Short mmCIF file of N, CA and C in Angstrom, two decimals:
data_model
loop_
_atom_site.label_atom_id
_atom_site.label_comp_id
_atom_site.label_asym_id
_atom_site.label_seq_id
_atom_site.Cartn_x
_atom_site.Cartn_y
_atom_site.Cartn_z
N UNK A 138 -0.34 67.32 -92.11
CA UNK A 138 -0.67 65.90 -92.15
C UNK A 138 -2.10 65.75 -92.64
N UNK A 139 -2.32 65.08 -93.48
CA UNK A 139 -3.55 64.89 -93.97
C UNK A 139 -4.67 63.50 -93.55
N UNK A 140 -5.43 63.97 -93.97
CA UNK A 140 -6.32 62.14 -93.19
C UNK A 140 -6.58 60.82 -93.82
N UNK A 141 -6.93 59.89 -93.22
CA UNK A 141 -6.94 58.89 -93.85
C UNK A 141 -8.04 58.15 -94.21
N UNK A 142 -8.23 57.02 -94.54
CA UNK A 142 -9.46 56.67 -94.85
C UNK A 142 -10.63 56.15 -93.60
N UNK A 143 -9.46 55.70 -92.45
CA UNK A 143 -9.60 55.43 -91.04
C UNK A 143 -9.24 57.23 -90.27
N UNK A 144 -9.09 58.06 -90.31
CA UNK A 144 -8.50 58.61 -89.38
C UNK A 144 -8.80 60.13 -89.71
N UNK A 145 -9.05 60.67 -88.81
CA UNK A 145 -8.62 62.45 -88.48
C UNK A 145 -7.47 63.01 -87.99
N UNK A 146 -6.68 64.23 -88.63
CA UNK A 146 -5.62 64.63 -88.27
C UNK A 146 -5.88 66.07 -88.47
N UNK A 147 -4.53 66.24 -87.17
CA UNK A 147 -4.62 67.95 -87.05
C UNK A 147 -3.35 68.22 -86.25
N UNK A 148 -2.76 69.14 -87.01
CA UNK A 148 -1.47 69.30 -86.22
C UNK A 148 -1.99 70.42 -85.45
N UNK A 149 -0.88 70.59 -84.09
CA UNK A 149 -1.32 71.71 -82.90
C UNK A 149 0.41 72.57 -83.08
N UNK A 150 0.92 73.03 -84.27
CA UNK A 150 2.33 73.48 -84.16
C UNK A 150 2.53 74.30 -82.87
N UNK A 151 3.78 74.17 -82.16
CA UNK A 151 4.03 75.11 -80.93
C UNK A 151 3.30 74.52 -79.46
N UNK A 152 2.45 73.84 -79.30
CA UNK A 152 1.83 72.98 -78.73
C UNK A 152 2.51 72.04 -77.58
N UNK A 153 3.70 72.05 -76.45
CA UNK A 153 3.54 70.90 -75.98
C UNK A 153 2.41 70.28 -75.62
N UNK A 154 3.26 68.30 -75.52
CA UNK A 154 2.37 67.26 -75.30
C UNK A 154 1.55 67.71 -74.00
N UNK A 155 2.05 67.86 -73.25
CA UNK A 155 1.08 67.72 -71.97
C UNK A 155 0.20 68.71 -72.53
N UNK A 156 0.00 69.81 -72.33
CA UNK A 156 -0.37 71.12 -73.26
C UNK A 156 -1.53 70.50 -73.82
N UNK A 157 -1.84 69.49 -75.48
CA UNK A 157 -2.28 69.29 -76.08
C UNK A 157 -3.05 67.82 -75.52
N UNK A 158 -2.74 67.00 -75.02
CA UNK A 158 -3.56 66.56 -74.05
C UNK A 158 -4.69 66.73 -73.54
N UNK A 159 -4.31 67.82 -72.65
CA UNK A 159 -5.00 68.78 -71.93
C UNK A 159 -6.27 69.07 -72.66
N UNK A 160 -6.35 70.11 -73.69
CA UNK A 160 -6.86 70.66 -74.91
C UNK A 160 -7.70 69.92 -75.47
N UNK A 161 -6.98 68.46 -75.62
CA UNK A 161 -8.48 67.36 -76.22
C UNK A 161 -9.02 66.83 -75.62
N UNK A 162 -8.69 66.69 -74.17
CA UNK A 162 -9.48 65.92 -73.13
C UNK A 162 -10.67 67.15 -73.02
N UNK A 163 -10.63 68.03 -72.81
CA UNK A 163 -11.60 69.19 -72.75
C UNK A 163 -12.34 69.60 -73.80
N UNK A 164 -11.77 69.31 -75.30
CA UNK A 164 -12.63 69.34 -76.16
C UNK A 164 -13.30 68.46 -76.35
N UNK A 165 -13.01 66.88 -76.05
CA UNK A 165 -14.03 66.13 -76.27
C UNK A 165 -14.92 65.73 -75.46
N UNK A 166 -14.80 66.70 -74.24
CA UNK A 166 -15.94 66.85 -72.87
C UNK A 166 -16.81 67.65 -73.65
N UNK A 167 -16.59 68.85 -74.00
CA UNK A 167 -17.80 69.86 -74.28
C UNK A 167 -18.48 69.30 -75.58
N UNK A 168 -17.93 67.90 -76.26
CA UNK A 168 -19.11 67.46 -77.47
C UNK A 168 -19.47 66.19 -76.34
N UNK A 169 -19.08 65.67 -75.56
CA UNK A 169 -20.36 64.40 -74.61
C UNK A 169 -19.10 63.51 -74.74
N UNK A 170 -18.24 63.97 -74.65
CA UNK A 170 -16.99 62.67 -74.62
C UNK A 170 -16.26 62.19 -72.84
N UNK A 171 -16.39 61.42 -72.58
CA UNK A 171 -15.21 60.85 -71.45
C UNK A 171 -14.39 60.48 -71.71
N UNK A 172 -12.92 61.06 -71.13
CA UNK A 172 -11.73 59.63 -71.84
C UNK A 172 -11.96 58.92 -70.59
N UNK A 173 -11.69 57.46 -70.99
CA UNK A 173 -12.03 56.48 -69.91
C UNK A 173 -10.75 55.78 -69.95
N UNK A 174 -10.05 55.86 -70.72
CA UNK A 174 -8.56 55.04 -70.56
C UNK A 174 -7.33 55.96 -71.16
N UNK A 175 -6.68 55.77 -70.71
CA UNK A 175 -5.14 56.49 -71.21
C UNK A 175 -4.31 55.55 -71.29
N UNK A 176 -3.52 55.08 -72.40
CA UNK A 176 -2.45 54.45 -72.74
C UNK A 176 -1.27 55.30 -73.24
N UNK A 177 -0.42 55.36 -72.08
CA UNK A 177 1.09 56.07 -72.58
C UNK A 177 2.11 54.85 -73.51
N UNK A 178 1.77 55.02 -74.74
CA UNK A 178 2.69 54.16 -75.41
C UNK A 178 4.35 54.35 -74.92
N UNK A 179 4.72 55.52 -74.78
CA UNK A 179 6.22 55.87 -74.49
C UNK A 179 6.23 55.03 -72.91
N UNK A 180 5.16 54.47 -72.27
CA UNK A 180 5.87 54.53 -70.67
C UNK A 180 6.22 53.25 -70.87
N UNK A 181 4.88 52.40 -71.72
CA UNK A 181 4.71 50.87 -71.93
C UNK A 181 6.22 50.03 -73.47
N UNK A 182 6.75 50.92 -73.98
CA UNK A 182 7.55 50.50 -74.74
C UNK A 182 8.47 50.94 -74.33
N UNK A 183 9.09 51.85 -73.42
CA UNK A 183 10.17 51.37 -72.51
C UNK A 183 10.17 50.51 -71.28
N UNK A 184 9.43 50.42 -70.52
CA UNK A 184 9.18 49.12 -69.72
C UNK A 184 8.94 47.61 -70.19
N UNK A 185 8.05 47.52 -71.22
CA UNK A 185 8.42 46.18 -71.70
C UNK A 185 9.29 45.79 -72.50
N UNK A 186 10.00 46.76 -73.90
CA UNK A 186 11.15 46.27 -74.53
C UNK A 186 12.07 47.50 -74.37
N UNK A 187 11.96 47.82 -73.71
CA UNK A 187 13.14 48.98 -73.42
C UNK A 187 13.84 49.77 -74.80
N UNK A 188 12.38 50.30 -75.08
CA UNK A 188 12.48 51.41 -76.74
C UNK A 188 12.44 52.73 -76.23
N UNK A 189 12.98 53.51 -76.39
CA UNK A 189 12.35 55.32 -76.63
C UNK A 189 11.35 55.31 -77.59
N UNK A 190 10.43 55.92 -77.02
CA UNK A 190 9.76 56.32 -78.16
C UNK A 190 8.98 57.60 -77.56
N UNK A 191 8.73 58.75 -78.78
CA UNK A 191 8.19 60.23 -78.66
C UNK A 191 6.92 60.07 -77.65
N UNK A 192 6.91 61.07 -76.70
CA UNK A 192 5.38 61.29 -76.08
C UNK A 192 4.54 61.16 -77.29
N UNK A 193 3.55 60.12 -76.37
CA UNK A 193 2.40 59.08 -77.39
C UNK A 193 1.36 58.75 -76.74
N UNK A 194 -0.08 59.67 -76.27
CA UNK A 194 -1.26 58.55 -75.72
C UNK A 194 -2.23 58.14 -76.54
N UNK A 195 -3.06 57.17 -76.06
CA UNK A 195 -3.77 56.66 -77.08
C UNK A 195 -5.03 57.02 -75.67
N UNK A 196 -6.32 57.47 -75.94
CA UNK A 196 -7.02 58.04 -75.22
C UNK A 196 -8.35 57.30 -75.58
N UNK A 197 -9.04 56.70 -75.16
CA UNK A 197 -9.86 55.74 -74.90
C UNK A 197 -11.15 56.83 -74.77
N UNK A 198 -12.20 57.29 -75.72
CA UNK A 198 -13.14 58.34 -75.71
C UNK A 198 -14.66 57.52 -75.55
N UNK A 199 -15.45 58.03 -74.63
CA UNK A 199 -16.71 57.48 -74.83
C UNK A 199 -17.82 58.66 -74.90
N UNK A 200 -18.88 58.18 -75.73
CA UNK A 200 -20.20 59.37 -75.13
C UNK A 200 -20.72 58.09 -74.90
N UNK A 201 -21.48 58.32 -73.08
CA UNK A 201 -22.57 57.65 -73.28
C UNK A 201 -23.57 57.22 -73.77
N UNK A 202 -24.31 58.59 -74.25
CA UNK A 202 -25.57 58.31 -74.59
C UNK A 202 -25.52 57.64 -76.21
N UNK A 203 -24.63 57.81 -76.86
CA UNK A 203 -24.23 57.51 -78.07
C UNK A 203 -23.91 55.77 -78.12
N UNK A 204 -22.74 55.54 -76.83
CA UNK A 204 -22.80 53.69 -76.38
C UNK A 204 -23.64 53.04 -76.33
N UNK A 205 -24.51 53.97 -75.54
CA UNK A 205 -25.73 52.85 -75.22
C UNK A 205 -26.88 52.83 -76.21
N UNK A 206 -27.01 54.06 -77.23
CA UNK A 206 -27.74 53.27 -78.35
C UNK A 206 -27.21 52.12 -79.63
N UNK A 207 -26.11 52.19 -79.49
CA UNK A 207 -25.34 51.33 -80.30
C UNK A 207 -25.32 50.47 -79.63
N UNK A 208 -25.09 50.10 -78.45
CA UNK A 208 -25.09 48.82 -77.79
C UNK A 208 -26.54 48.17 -78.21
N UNK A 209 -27.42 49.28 -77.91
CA UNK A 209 -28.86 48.58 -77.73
C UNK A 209 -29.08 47.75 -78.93
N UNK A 210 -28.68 48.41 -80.14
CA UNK A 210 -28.64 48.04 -81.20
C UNK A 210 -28.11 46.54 -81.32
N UNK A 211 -27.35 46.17 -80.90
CA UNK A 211 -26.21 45.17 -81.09
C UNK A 211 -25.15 45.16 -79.79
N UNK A 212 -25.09 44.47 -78.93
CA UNK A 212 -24.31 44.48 -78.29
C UNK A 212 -23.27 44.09 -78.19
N UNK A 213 -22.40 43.44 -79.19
CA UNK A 213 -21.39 43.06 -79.26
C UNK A 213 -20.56 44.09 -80.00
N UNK A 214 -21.09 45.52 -80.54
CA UNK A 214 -20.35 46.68 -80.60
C UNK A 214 -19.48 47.31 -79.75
N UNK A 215 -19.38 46.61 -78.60
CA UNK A 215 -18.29 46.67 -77.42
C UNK A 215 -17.15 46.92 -77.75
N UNK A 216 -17.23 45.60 -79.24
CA UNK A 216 -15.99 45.41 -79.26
C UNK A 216 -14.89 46.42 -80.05
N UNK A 217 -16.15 47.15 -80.65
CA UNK A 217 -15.20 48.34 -81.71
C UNK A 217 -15.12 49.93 -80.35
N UNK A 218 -15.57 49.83 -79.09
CA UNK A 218 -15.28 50.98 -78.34
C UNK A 218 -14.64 50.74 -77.44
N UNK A 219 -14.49 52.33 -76.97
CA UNK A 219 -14.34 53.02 -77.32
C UNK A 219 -13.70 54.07 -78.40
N UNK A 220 -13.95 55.38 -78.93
CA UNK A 220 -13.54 56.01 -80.01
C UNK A 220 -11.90 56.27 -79.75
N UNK A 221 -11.09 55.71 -80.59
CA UNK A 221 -9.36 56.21 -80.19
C UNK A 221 -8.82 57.35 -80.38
N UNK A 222 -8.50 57.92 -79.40
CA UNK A 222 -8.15 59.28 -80.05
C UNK A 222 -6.39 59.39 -79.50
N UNK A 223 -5.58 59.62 -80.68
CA UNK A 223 -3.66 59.97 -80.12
C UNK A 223 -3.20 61.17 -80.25
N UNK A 224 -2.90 61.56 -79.19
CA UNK A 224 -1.99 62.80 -79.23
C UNK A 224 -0.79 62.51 -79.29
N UNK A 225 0.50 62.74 -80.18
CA UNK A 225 1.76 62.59 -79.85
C UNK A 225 2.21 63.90 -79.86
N UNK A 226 3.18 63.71 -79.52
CA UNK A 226 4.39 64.76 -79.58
C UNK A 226 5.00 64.91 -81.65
N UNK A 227 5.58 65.79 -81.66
CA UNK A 227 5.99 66.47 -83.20
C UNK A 227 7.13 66.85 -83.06
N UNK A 228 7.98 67.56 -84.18
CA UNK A 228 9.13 68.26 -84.12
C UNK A 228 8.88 69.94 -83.25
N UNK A 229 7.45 70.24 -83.78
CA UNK A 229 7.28 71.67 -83.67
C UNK A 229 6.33 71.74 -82.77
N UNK A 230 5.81 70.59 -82.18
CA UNK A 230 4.21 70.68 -81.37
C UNK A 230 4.03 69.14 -81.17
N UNK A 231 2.61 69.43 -81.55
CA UNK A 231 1.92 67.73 -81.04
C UNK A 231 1.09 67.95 -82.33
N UNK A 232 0.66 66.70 -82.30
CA UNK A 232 -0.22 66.14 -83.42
C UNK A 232 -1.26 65.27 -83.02
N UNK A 233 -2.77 65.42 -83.20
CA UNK A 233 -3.53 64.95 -82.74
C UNK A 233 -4.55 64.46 -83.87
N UNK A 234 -5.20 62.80 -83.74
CA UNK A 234 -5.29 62.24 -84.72
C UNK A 234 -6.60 61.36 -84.37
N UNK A 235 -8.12 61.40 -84.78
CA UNK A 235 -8.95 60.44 -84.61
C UNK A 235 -9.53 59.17 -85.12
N UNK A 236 -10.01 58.38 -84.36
CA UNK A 236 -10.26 57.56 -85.36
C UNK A 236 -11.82 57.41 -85.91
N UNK A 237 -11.99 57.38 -87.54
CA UNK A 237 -13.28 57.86 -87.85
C UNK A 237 -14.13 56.52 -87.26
N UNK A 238 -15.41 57.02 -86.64
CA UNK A 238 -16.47 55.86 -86.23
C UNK A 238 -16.92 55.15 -87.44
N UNK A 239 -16.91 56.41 -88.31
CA UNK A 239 -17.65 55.34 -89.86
C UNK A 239 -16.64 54.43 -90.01
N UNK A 240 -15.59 54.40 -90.17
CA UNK A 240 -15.04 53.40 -90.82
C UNK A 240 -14.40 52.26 -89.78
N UNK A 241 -14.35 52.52 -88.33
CA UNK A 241 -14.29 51.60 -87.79
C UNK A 241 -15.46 50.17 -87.36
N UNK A 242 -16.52 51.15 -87.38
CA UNK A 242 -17.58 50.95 -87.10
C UNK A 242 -18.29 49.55 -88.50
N UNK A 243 -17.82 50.46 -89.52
CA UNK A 243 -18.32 49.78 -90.81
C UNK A 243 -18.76 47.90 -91.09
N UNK A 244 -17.86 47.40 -90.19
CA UNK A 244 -17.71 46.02 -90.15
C UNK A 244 -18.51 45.86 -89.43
N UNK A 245 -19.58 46.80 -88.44
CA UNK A 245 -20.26 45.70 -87.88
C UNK A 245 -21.57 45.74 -88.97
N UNK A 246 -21.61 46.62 -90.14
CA UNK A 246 -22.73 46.57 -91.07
C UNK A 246 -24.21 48.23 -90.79
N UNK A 247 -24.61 48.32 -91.24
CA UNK A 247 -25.33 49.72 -91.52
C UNK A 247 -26.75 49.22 -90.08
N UNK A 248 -27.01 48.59 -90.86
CA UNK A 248 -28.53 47.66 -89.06
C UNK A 248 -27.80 47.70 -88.22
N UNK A 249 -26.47 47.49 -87.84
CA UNK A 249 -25.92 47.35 -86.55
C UNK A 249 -25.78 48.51 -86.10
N UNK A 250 -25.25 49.17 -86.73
CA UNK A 250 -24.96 50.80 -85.91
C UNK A 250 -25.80 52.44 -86.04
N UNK A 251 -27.13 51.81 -87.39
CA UNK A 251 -27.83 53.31 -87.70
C UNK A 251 -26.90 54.19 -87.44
N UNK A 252 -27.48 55.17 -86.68
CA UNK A 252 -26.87 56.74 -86.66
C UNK A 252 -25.87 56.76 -85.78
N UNK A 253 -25.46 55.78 -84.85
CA UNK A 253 -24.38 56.09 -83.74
C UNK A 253 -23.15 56.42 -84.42
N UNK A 254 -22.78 55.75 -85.44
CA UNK A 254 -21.02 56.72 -86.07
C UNK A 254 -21.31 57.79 -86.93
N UNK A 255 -22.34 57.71 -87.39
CA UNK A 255 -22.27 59.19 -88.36
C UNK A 255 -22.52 60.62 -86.93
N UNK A 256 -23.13 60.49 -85.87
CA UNK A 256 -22.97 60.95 -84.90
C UNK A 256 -21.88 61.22 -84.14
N UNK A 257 -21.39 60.40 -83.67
CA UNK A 257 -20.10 60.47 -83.29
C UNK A 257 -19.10 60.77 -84.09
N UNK A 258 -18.96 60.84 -85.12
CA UNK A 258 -17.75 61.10 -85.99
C UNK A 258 -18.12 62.93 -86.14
N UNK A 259 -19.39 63.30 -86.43
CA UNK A 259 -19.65 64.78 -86.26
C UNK A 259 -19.39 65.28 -85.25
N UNK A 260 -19.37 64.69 -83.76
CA UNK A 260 -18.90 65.10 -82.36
C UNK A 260 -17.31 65.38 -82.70
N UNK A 261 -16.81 63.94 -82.97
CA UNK A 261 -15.38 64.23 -82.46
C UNK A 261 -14.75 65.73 -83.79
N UNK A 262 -15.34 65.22 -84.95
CA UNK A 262 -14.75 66.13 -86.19
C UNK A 262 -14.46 67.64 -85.29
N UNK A 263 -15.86 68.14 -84.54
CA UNK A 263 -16.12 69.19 -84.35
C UNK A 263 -15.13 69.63 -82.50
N UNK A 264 -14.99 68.23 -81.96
CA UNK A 264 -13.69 68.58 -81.24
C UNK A 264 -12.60 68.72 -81.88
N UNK A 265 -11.76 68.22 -82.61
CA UNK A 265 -10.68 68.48 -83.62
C UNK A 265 -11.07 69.49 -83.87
N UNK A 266 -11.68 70.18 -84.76
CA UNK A 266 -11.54 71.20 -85.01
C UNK A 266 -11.79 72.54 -84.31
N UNK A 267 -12.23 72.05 -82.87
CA UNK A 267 -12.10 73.16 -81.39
C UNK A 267 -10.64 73.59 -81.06
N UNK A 268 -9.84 72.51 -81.35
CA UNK A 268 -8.28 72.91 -81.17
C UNK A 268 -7.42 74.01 -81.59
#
């Protein structure tokens, strides 16, 4: 799987979900990451429209020290965090996929965010590629 103009990808072949989970929650501790939210898409799209769908989280990533200079900067950068990070499930494994800070980030303009996404996007790159 290749990346996008928004996004980092990396397949984990052989990998179960829980497994790979696991793996990025810990890699994105040892670059300054917290996940602060977990969204199981599979639990929430069978409970509200009663879909199957493949093991799917969407993982809610923060570094502090990284928030709070971007905040300082601009505080209504709230609204683009935390960093998203999805692990799903695959045919052969899991697949794990980020979302780049530069380009989410981009809309709030270059004064708004200085160095906080080119930072953070070198953090997470370098968790992805801990896997």
């Amino acid at each position: 799987m290749k990346d996008s103009d928004y996004g980092l990808r990396k397949q984990l072949p052989r990998t179960p979900f829980g497994v790979a989970v696991e793996q990025v929650t810990v890699a994105l501790k040892d670059e300054g990451f917290g996940v602060l939210t977990t969204i199981d898409v599979k639990a929430i799209l069978k409970e509200k429209i009663d879909v199957d769908f493949r093991p799917y989280v969407i993982l809610g990533a923060c570094n502090p020290q990284l928030a709070n200079q971007a905040l300082n900067q601009d505080d209504t950068i709230g609204l683009l965090l935390p960093c998203n990070v999805v692990v799903a499930e695959t045919a052969d494994g899991s697949e794990v996929a980020i979302a780049k800070p530069t380009a989410i980030l981009s809309v709030a303009g270059e004064a708004a965010i200085g160095g906080f996404a080119d930072e953070a996007e070198a953090r997470l790159t370098r968790a992805l590629d801990a896997l």
